[in-house]
Amino acid sequence: MEQGSAGQRGRTDMQRERNERLTRVGPGTPMGKYMRMFWHPVAASVEIRKDADLPVIPVKLLGERLALFRSEDGSLGLVAERCPHRGAALSWGMVEDDGLRCPYHAWKFNKSGHCVDQPSEPEGSKAKDRIKISAYPVQEMGGFVWAWLGPLPAPLLPRWEFAVREDYDQDIGVSRLPCNWLQVAENTMDPLHIEYLHMMYTNYVRKRKGLSTIPLRKHKKLAFEVFEYGIVKKRLWEGDSDDSPEWTVGHPQIFPGTALVSYHNGWNQFQIRVPVDDTNTIIYWYNCRPREAGKPKQTEVPIWENPWADDKGKYMPDQLNAQDMMVMITQGDITDHSAENLLEADKGVALYRRTLLEEIEKVERGEDPLGVIRDPAKNTPWIELPIEDEINFAFQGVQASAAYDFPDV
Ligand code: FES
Ligand SMILES: [Fe+2]
C-alpha cells in the first residue's frame, strides 16, 4: 500500500516535471533553450518605422523584455530593455544612428549592447567599458522583424515560400492570448475538434441565435508524419476519395509551433504562435495571397487585430478563430497537462508533445533540433512545404474573423 502511494507520488512528480519541461520558456529552462534554437517574429515591420515619433518599442519574447529600435539608416537593433544604470526602460530611449540612449541619464548602448557613452560621468571615465547589455540579431522578412535569442552563430532565417515569393502579397492578423504557448500551438495537432468545436458547437450557437446551420462532416481517417520541419497532419473526410489532397498531402505544423493551412486559389495562411512568456502567446495570422493580375506590389505588409473577445470582453462563440482562442485560453494560464485524460482521439497531440520532448533532448546534447537550417542551398530561393491545394469542408457563410470568411483548421 505504502509502496503504491510512493509510486503514485513518483509518477505525479514525473508528470509535473514533464509539464514544466513542455511549457516554461524563460532563459535557462529546457523548453526555453529549445525555443532559442529558432528565429521568432518579435514585431511587424510596420510597427517600427524610422519616421515614427519614437522609433523604439518595447517587445517581449521568451520571457525577456527587450527594446527594438530603428536607426535613421533603416537598420534595426534589439537590446535588453532594462538600463543597467538604474533600471529605466530603454524602450523609451533616444535612437541615434549607431545606438540607443537611455531617457533617464543618457547612457548610450550600441547595437552589440556595449555601453559607449555615459555623459553624466567625468570626462575620461572608463566605467562604461565594463558595461554591456544583451543584444540580439534581428532580420526583416515578409513583413516581420525576426529575432534570434539563441547561441551564436545563428542558423539561417527560414525563407518560407509564401513569405518571400514575389507574386504574393501578405497581411498580418494579430491576437494576444493570456495563456501558455503549448495549448495554443497544439490545437493544430487536434484535427477532430473541427467536428465538435467548429461544427457541432457552431450549430448549437447558431440555432440559439435563430440562424441557419452549417453542414456536418466526419473524419474517416487521420495520419501524422514527422518530417524535416515538423509534423504533417493528414485527414480524409467521409465522402471524399482516397486521392483527396487533404489525405495525400496534408499540411504541416512547422516546429516549434507554426501551422500552415491552405484555403483556396493559392491563399495560404501561417498561424505563427510566439511564446511571449510562460503565460502569454501571440498568434500572427499571416495571410499570403497570390497578387491579382495588374495589381501593383504592396509597399508594406499591413497588420490588423484579430480579437478573441468582443467589446464587452466576452468570447465570441460563433466566430471560428475566436472559438479556437476561447478553448485555448479557458484551459487556464498554464494548463496542468498532467491532469488531462488523453485518449485515442488525442494521438496527434501526444505525438507532438513526445516529439517536442525528444527535440529538447537533442538541444541538451548540443545538437540542432528538427527544422534548423544552416545550408543556404536548402533556403534558396525558398523552402517548399507540403500543403494541400485547398481545404474541402463547408464553413462558407460562417465568419472566420473580423477580416476573412474562411476558417482556420
Ligand atoms: S537609468 Fe539609464 S542612464 Fe540612468
Ligand atoms: Fe480550430
GROMACS .gro file of C-alpha atoms and ligand atoms in nm:
model
  414
    1MET     CA    1   0.000   0.000   0.000
    2GLU     CA    2   0.274   0.237   0.102
    3GLN     CA    3   0.475   0.136  -0.199
    4GLY     CA    4   0.175   0.214  -0.418
    5SER     CA    5   0.137   0.563  -0.286
    6ALA     CA    6   0.513   0.625  -0.319
    7GLY     CA    7   0.484   0.506  -0.681
    8GLN     CA    8   0.188   0.734  -0.725
    9ARG     CA    9   0.386   1.026  -0.587
   10GLY     CA   10   0.680   0.942  -0.814
   11ARG     CA   11   0.456   0.936  -1.117
   12THR     CA   12   0.297   1.266  -1.023
   13ASP     CA   13   0.640   1.427  -0.979
   14MET     CA   14   0.744   1.300  -1.321
   15GLN     CA   15   0.426   1.433  -1.479
   16ARG     CA   16   0.478   1.767  -1.313
   17GLU     CA   17   0.835   1.781  -1.435
   18ARG     CA   18   0.724   1.690  -1.788
   19ASN     CA   19   0.464   1.966  -1.772
   20GLU     CA   20   0.731   2.218  -1.674
   21ARG     CA   21   0.966   2.098  -1.949
   22LEU     CA   22   0.695   2.146  -2.211
   23THR     CA   23   0.557   2.480  -2.102
   24ARG     CA   24   0.826   2.704  -1.945
   25VAL     CA   25   1.013   2.919  -2.195
   26GLY     CA   26   1.227   3.154  -1.986
   27PRO     CA   27   1.609   3.168  -2.013
   28GLY     CA   28   1.778   2.852  -1.889
   29THR     CA   29   1.468   2.628  -1.895
   30PRO     CA   30   1.473   2.317  -2.119
   31MET     CA   31   1.194   2.445  -2.346
   32GLY     CA   32   1.340   2.796  -2.328
   33LYS     CA   33   1.671   2.663  -2.464
   34TYR     CA   34   1.490   2.467  -2.734
   35MET     CA   35   1.282   2.771  -2.834
   36ARG     CA   36   1.602   2.974  -2.858
   37MET     CA   37   1.711   2.748  -3.145
   38PHE     CA   38   1.453   2.922  -3.370
   39TRP     CA   39   1.401   3.269  -3.514
   40HIS     CA   40   1.075   3.421  -3.388
   41PRO     CA   41   0.884   3.727  -3.511
   42VAL     CA   42   0.917   3.995  -3.248
   43ALA     CA   43   0.716   4.266  -3.427
   44ALA     CA   44   0.571   4.354  -3.764
   45SER     CA   45   0.795   4.584  -3.968
   46VAL     CA   46   0.517   4.848  -3.982
   47GLU     CA   47   0.524   4.871  -3.602
   48ILE     CA   48   0.878   5.005  -3.605
   49ARG     CA   49   0.908   5.270  -3.876
   50LYS     CA   50   1.206   5.503  -3.876
   51ASP     CA   51   0.979   5.806  -3.920
   52ALA     CA   52   0.770   5.719  -3.612
   53ASP     CA   53   0.760   5.981  -3.333
   54LEU     CA   54   0.969   5.745  -3.124
   55PRO     CA   55   1.132   5.475  -3.339
   56VAL     CA   56   1.177   5.236  -3.045
   57ILE     CA   57   0.922   4.994  -2.898
   58PRO     CA   58   0.910   4.750  -2.607
   59VAL     CA   59   0.878   4.385  -2.710
   60LYS     CA   60   0.881   4.065  -2.509
   61LEU     CA   61   0.991   3.726  -2.632
   62LEU     CA   62   1.051   3.403  -2.436
   63GLY     CA   63   1.018   3.591  -2.108
   64GLU     CA   64   1.279   3.855  -2.198
   65ARG     CA   65   1.186   4.224  -2.201
   66LEU     CA   66   1.357   4.393  -2.495
   67ALA     CA   67   1.377   4.727  -2.675
   68LEU     CA   68   1.355   4.718  -3.055
   69PHE     CA   69   1.475   5.032  -3.234
   70ARG     CA   70   1.530   5.153  -3.587
   71SER     CA   71   1.804   5.399  -3.679
   72GLU     CA   72   1.785   5.665  -3.949
   73ASP     CA   73   1.959   5.434  -4.199
   74GLY     CA   74   1.677   5.180  -4.154
   75SER     CA   75   1.882   4.924  -3.963
   76LEU     CA   76   1.738   4.765  -3.650
   77GLY     CA   77   1.874   4.696  -3.304
   78LEU     CA   78   1.737   4.470  -3.032
   79VAL     CA   79   1.871   4.500  -2.677
   80ALA     CA   80   1.763   4.421  -2.321
   81GLU     CA   81   1.504   4.677  -2.215
   82ARG     CA   82   1.635   4.748  -1.866
   83CYS     CA   83   1.909   5.008  -1.841
   84PRO     CA   84   2.191   4.870  -1.626
   85HIS     CA   85   2.243   5.210  -1.461
   86ARG     CA   86   1.927   5.240  -1.252
   87GLY     CA   87   1.675   5.035  -1.445
   88ALA     CA   88   1.479   5.279  -1.662
   89ALA     CA   89   1.333   5.137  -1.984
   90LEU     CA   90   1.543   5.181  -2.295
   91SER     CA   91   1.224   5.125  -2.495
   92TRP     CA   92   1.153   5.496  -2.425
   93GLY     CA   93   1.503   5.599  -2.520
   94MET     CA   94   1.663   5.823  -2.783
   95VAL     CA   95   1.754   5.647  -3.106
   96GLU     CA   96   2.077   5.750  -3.273
   97ASP     CA   97   2.246   5.622  -3.585
   98ASP     CA   98   2.467   5.381  -3.404
   99GLY     CA   99   2.272   5.307  -3.090
  100LEU     CA  100   2.014   5.386  -2.825
  101ARG     CA  101   2.036   5.627  -2.531
  102CYS     CA  102   1.851   5.578  -2.205
  103PRO     CA  103   1.594   5.856  -2.142
  104TYR     CA  104   1.700   5.891  -1.776
  105HIS     CA  105   2.073   5.987  -1.777
  106ALA     CA  106   2.152   5.927  -2.146
  107TRP     CA  107   2.383   5.630  -2.119
  108LYS     CA  108   2.426   5.509  -2.475
  109PHE     CA  109   2.438   5.148  -2.599
  110ASN     CA  110   2.541   5.035  -2.944
  111LYS     CA  111   2.371   4.757  -3.141
  112SER     CA  112   2.604   4.499  -2.986
  113GLY     CA  113   2.493   4.608  -2.638
  114HIS     CA  114   2.819   4.779  -2.536
  115CYS     CA  115   2.786   5.096  -2.334
  116VAL     CA  116   2.965   5.358  -2.544
  117ASP     CA  117   2.881   5.683  -2.365
  118GLN     CA  118   2.799   5.798  -2.012
  119PRO     CA  119   2.762   6.177  -2.037
  120SER     CA  120   2.683   6.208  -1.665
  121GLU     CA  121   3.028   6.068  -1.569
  122PRO     CA  122   3.353   6.270  -1.551
  123GLU     CA  123   3.548   6.313  -1.871
  124GLY     CA  124   3.789   6.026  -1.933
  125SER     CA  125   3.597   5.779  -1.713
  126LYS     CA  126   3.646   5.420  -1.822
  127ALA     CA  127   3.344   5.291  -1.627
  128LYS     CA  128   3.143   5.243  -1.943
  129ASP     CA  129   3.386   4.982  -2.076
  130ARG     CA  130   3.270   4.735  -1.811
  131ILE     CA  131   2.903   4.770  -1.900
  132LYS     CA  132   2.728   4.552  -2.155
  133ILE     CA  133   2.365   4.454  -2.202
  134SER     CA  134   2.220   4.164  -2.401
  135ALA     CA  135   2.185   4.238  -2.771
  136TYR     CA  136   2.037   4.006  -3.029
  137PRO     CA  137   2.047   3.966  -3.408
  138VAL     CA  138   1.737   4.073  -3.600
  139GLN     CA  139   1.636   4.037  -3.964
  140GLU     CA  140   1.336   4.152  -4.165
  141MET     CA  141   1.148   3.920  -4.396
  142GLY     CA  142   0.792   3.902  -4.524
  143GLY     CA  143   0.670   4.197  -4.318
  144PHE     CA  144   0.811   4.073  -3.986
  145VAL     CA  145   1.109   4.157  -3.772
  146TRP     CA  146   1.259   3.821  -3.670
  147ALA     CA  147   1.479   3.788  -3.363
  148TRP     CA  148   1.742   3.534  -3.265
  149LEU     CA  149   1.782   3.486  -2.888
  150GLY     CA  150   1.989   3.168  -2.906
  151PRO     CA  151   2.356   3.073  -2.916
  152LEU     CA  152   2.572   3.213  -3.197
  153PRO     CA  153   2.631   3.153  -3.479
  154ALA     CA  154   2.261   3.178  -3.560
  155PRO     CA  155   2.129   2.943  -3.826
  156LEU     CA  156   1.959   3.082  -4.138
  157LEU     CA  157   1.628   3.260  -4.110
  158PRO     CA  158   1.399   3.016  -4.294
  159ARG     CA  159   1.268   3.159  -4.622
  160TRP     CA  160   0.918   3.008  -4.623
  161GLU     CA  161   0.779   3.000  -4.974
  162PHE     CA  162   0.473   3.221  -4.942
  163ALA     CA  163   0.651   3.479  -4.728
  164VAL     CA  164   0.914   3.553  -4.995
  165ARG     CA  165   0.755   3.483  -5.333
  166GLU     CA  166   0.748   3.796  -5.550
  167ASP     CA  167   0.399   3.715  -5.681
  168TYR     CA  168   0.245   3.709  -5.332
  169ASP     CA  169   0.115   3.983  -5.103
  170GLN     CA  170   0.067   3.940  -4.730
  171ASP     CA  171  -0.121   4.075  -4.430
  172ILE     CA  172  -0.080   4.000  -4.060
  173GLY     CA  173  -0.365   3.947  -3.813
  174VAL     CA  174  -0.254   3.973  -3.451
  175SER     CA  175  -0.411   3.802  -3.148
  176ARG     CA  176  -0.273   3.830  -2.796
  177LEU     CA  177  -0.371   3.539  -2.573
  178PRO     CA  178  -0.321   3.532  -2.194
  179CYS     CA  179  -0.213   3.168  -2.186
  180ASN     CA  180   0.080   2.934  -2.239
  181TRP     CA  181   0.209   2.877  -2.591
  182LEU     CA  182   0.160   2.498  -2.593
  183GLN     CA  183  -0.216   2.499  -2.551
  184VAL     CA  184  -0.226   2.740  -2.848
  185ALA     CA  185   0.013   2.554  -3.077
  186GLU     CA  186  -0.112   2.201  -3.015
  187ASN     CA  187  -0.461   2.287  -3.139
  188THR     CA  188  -0.327   2.212  -3.488
  189MET     CA  189  -0.247   1.857  -3.380
  190ASP     CA  190  -0.610   1.803  -3.275
  191PRO     CA  191  -0.795   1.775  -3.607
  192LEU     CA  192  -1.110   1.624  -3.458
  193HIS     CA  193  -1.202   1.946  -3.279
  194ILE     CA  194  -1.335   2.070  -3.613
  195GLU     CA  195  -1.625   1.825  -3.593
  196TYR     CA  196  -1.714   1.942  -3.245
  197LEU     CA  197  -1.599   2.299  -3.176
  198HIS     CA  198  -1.635   2.429  -3.530
  199MET     CA  199  -1.937   2.225  -3.642
  200MET     CA  200  -2.148   2.090  -3.355
  201TYR     CA  201  -2.087   2.391  -3.127
  202THR     CA  202  -2.122   2.639  -3.414
  203ASN     CA  203  -2.462   2.493  -3.495
  204TYR     CA  204  -2.562   2.492  -3.130
  205VAL     CA  205  -2.483   2.864  -3.104
  206ARG     CA  206  -2.637   2.947  -3.443
  207LYS     CA  207  -2.961   2.766  -3.358
  208ARG     CA  208  -2.983   2.954  -3.030
  209LYS     CA  209  -2.950   3.276  -3.231
  210GLY     CA  210  -3.211   3.169  -3.486
  211LEU     CA  211  -2.952   3.137  -3.765
  212SER     CA  212  -2.922   2.865  -4.029
  213THR     CA  213  -2.698   2.570  -3.951
  214ILE     CA  214  -2.388   2.456  -4.138
  215PRO     CA  215  -2.336   2.105  -4.278
  216LEU     CA  216  -2.167   1.850  -4.052
  217ARG     CA  217  -1.882   1.630  -4.167
  218LYS     CA  218  -1.695   1.335  -4.015
  219HIS     CA  219  -1.335   1.230  -4.038
  220LYS     CA  220  -1.275   0.887  -4.190
  221LYS     CA  221  -0.901   0.866  -4.122
  222LEU     CA  222  -0.621   1.069  -3.972
  223ALA     CA  223  -0.245   1.039  -4.003
  224PHE     CA  224   0.053   1.229  -3.859
  225GLU     CA  225   0.403   1.207  -4.003
  226VAL     CA  226   0.720   1.359  -3.865
  227PHE     CA  227   0.916   1.528  -4.146
  228GLU     CA  228   1.212   1.763  -4.189
  229TYR     CA  229   1.042   2.074  -4.050
  230GLY     CA  230   0.787   1.930  -3.806
  231ILE     CA  231   0.478   1.712  -3.838
  232VAL     CA  232   0.243   1.677  -4.134
  233LYS     CA  233  -0.121   1.623  -4.048
  234LYS     CA  234  -0.340   1.436  -4.293
  235ARG     CA  235  -0.713   1.380  -4.287
  236LEU     CA  236  -0.969   1.208  -4.502
  237TRP     CA  237  -1.328   1.321  -4.470
  238GLU     CA  238  -1.607   1.069  -4.508
  239GLY     CA  239  -1.740   1.101  -4.862
  240ASP     CA  240  -1.402   1.213  -5.009
  241SER     CA  241  -1.196   0.976  -5.221
  242ASP     CA  242  -0.856   0.846  -5.117
  243ASP     CA  243  -0.685   1.086  -5.359
  244SER     CA  244  -0.810   1.392  -5.172
  245PRO     CA  245  -0.506   1.621  -5.125
  246GLU     CA  246  -0.603   1.663  -4.761
  247TRP     CA  247  -0.516   1.294  -4.729
  248THR     CA  248  -0.238   1.252  -4.987
  249VAL     CA  249  -0.053   1.577  -4.900
  250GLY     CA  250  -0.196   1.728  -4.579
  251HIS     CA  251  -0.045   2.030  -4.415
  252PRO     CA  252   0.230   2.091  -4.162
  253GLN     CA  253   0.285   2.201  -3.810
  254ILE     CA  254   0.625   2.367  -3.855
  255PHE     CA  255   0.825   2.332  -3.534
  256PRO     CA  256   0.819   2.471  -3.282
  257GLY     CA  257   0.460   2.593  -3.320
  258THR     CA  258   0.355   2.733  -3.658
  259ALA     CA  259   0.074   2.584  -3.863
  260LEU     CA  260   0.047   2.633  -4.238
  261VAL     CA  261  -0.301   2.592  -4.381
  262SER     CA  262  -0.440   2.629  -4.729
  263TYR     CA  263  -0.766   2.800  -4.813
  264HIS     CA  264  -0.831   2.843  -5.181
  265ASN     CA  265  -0.686   2.989  -5.502
  266GLY     CA  266  -0.331   2.977  -5.365
  267TRP     CA  267  -0.417   3.160  -5.043
  268ASN     CA  268  -0.211   3.009  -4.764
  269GLN     CA  269  -0.205   3.113  -4.401
  270PHE     CA  270   0.072   3.064  -4.150
  271GLN     CA  271  -0.051   3.065  -3.792
  272ILE     CA  272   0.266   3.166  -3.613
  273ARG     CA  273   0.248   3.114  -3.237
  274VAL     CA  274   0.507   3.318  -3.050
  275PRO     CA  275   0.572   3.249  -2.680
  276VAL     CA  276   0.587   3.595  -2.523
  277ASP     CA  277   0.643   3.447  -2.178
  278ASP     CA  278   0.507   3.147  -1.986
  279THR     CA  279   0.152   3.283  -1.974
  280ASN     CA  280   0.122   3.498  -2.287
  281THR     CA  281   0.124   3.400  -2.652
  282ILE     CA  282   0.086   3.598  -2.972
  283ILE     CA  283  -0.074   3.439  -3.276
  284TYR     CA  284   0.020   3.600  -3.606
  285TRP     CA  285  -0.241   3.502  -3.867
  286TYR     CA  286  -0.009   3.555  -4.161
  287ASN     CA  287  -0.211   3.554  -4.481
  288CYS     CA  288  -0.018   3.507  -4.805
  289ARG     CA  289  -0.219   3.554  -5.123
  290PRO     CA  290  -0.122   3.549  -5.490
  291ARG     CA  291  -0.134   3.905  -5.626
  292GLU     CA  292  -0.416   3.971  -5.869
  293ALA     CA  293  -0.303   4.033  -6.226
  294GLY     CA  294  -0.222   4.400  -6.287
  295LYS     CA  295  -0.219   4.496  -5.920
  296PRO     CA  296   0.096   4.673  -5.801
  297LYS     CA  297   0.312   4.500  -5.542
  298GLN     CA  298   0.226   4.610  -5.189
  299THR     CA  299   0.474   4.853  -5.037
  300GLU     CA  300   0.435   4.722  -4.684
  301VAL     CA  301   0.263   4.437  -4.505
  302PRO     CA  302  -0.035   4.570  -4.305
  303ILE     CA  303  -0.138   4.444  -3.962
  304TRP     CA  304  -0.482   4.416  -3.807
  305GLU     CA  305  -0.615   4.297  -3.471
  306ASN     CA  306  -0.793   3.961  -3.463
  307PRO     CA  307  -0.964   3.975  -3.122
  308TRP     CA  308  -1.077   3.680  -2.914
  309ALA     CA  309  -1.329   3.890  -2.719
  310ASP     CA  310  -1.596   4.141  -2.815
  311ASP     CA  311  -1.605   4.499  -2.691
  312LYS     CA  312  -1.767   4.381  -2.365
  313GLY     CA  313  -1.481   4.138  -2.302
  314LYS     CA  314  -1.690   3.829  -2.385
  315TYR     CA  315  -1.581   3.540  -2.600
  316MET     CA  316  -1.734   3.521  -2.949
  317PRO     CA  317  -1.865   3.165  -2.977
  318ASP     CA  318  -1.983   3.194  -3.335
  319GLN     CA  319  -1.656   3.316  -3.492
  320LEU     CA  320  -1.417   3.046  -3.598
  321ASN     CA  321  -1.081   3.194  -3.494
  322ALA     CA  322  -1.238   3.320  -3.171
  323GLN     CA  323  -1.376   2.971  -3.097
  324ASP     CA  324  -1.024   2.831  -3.108
  325MET     CA  325  -0.891   3.110  -2.890
  326MET     CA  326  -1.174   3.057  -2.640
  327VAL     CA  327  -1.079   2.692  -2.587
  328MET     CA  328  -0.708   2.776  -2.571
  329ILE     CA  329  -0.750   3.050  -2.310
  330THR     CA  330  -1.014   2.877  -2.095
  331GLN     CA  331  -0.771   2.591  -2.024
  332GLY     CA  332  -0.601   2.834  -1.783
  333ASP     CA  333  -0.286   3.042  -1.792
  334ILE     CA  334  -0.062   2.735  -1.791
  335THR     CA  335  -0.287   2.435  -1.807
  336ASP     CA  336  -0.186   2.133  -1.598
  337HIS     CA  337  -0.130   1.881  -1.874
  338SER     CA  338  -0.074   1.610  -1.613
  339ALA     CA  339  -0.440   1.641  -1.511
  340GLU     CA  340  -0.568   1.566  -1.863
  341ASN     CA  341  -0.711   1.240  -1.993
  342LEU     CA  342  -0.560   1.188  -2.336
  343LEU     CA  343  -0.735   0.912  -2.530
  344GLU     CA  344  -0.740   0.770  -2.883
  345ALA     CA  345  -0.866   1.098  -3.030
  346ASP     CA  346  -0.563   1.283  -2.891
  347LYS     CA  347  -0.288   1.086  -3.061
  348GLY     CA  348  -0.174   1.387  -3.267
  349VAL     CA  349  -0.136   1.595  -2.951
  350ALA     CA  350   0.050   1.308  -2.779
  351LEU     CA  351   0.288   1.271  -3.076
  352TYR     CA  352   0.351   1.647  -3.082
  353ARG     CA  353   0.442   1.658  -2.713
  354ARG     CA  354   0.655   1.343  -2.738
  355THR     CA  355   0.842   1.485  -3.037
  356LEU     CA  356   0.896   1.820  -2.863
  357LEU     CA  357   1.046   1.639  -2.562
  358GLU     CA  358   1.280   1.447  -2.794
  359GLU     CA  359   1.380   1.773  -2.961
  360ILE     CA  360   1.453   1.930  -2.620
  361GLU     CA  361   1.684   1.637  -2.551
  362LYS     CA  362   1.865   1.696  -2.881
  363VAL     CA  363   1.933   2.055  -2.777
  364GLU     CA  364   2.054   1.931  -2.438
  365ARG     CA  365   2.302   1.708  -2.624
  366GLY     CA  366   2.424   2.009  -2.822
  367GLU     CA  367   2.255   1.901  -3.148
  368ASP     CA  368   2.040   2.111  -3.378
  369PRO     CA  369   1.670   2.027  -3.347
  370LEU     CA  370   1.438   1.948  -3.637
  371GLY     CA  371   1.390   2.245  -3.870
  372VAL     CA  372   1.714   2.434  -3.804
  373ILE     CA  373   1.870   2.530  -4.138
  374ARG     CA  374   2.236   2.607  -4.185
  375ASP     CA  375   2.276   2.510  -4.550
  376PRO     CA  376   2.200   2.807  -4.782
  377ALA     CA  377   2.115   2.568  -5.067
  378LYS     CA  378   1.813   2.447  -4.866
  379ASN     CA  379   1.696   2.802  -4.811
  380THR     CA  380   1.719   2.921  -5.172
  381PRO     CA  381   1.512   3.051  -5.336
  382TRP     CA  382   1.268   2.939  -5.070
  383ILE     CA  383   1.156   2.640  -4.864
  384GLU     CA  384   0.864   2.445  -5.002
  385LEU     CA  385   0.635   2.278  -4.754
  386PRO     CA  386   0.376   2.007  -4.804
  387ILE     CA  387   0.040   2.181  -4.839
  388GLU     CA  388  -0.284   2.054  -4.987
  389ASP     CA  389  -0.422   2.279  -5.264
  390GLU     CA  390  -0.742   2.358  -5.093
  391ILE     CA  391  -0.928   2.252  -4.785
  392ASN     CA  392  -1.258   2.100  -4.855
  393PHE     CA  393  -1.521   2.150  -4.597
  394ALA     CA  394  -1.822   2.367  -4.572
  395PHE     CA  395  -1.782   2.669  -4.348
  396GLN     CA  396  -1.882   2.926  -4.605
  397GLY     CA  397  -2.125   3.173  -4.459
  398VAL     CA  398  -1.975   3.147  -4.111
  399GLN     CA  399  -1.750   3.431  -4.013
  400ALA     CA  400  -1.392   3.324  -3.952
  401SER     CA  401  -1.265   3.652  -3.810
  402ALA     CA  402  -1.301   4.025  -3.846
  403ALA     CA  403  -1.113   4.011  -4.175
  404TYR     CA  404  -1.186   3.695  -4.370
  405ASP     CA  405  -1.451   3.433  -4.420
  406PHE     CA  406  -1.268   3.103  -4.414
  407PRO     CA  407  -1.176   2.902  -4.111
  408ASP     CA  408  -0.855   2.803  -3.952
  409VAL     CA  409  -0.808   2.430  -3.928
  410FES     S1  410   1.882   5.469  -1.567
  410FES    FE1  411   1.955   5.463  -1.768
  410FES     S2  412   2.111   5.611  -1.774
  410FES    FE2  413   2.040   5.618  -1.570
  411FE      FE  414  -0.983   2.524  -3.490
   0.00000   0.00000   0.00000
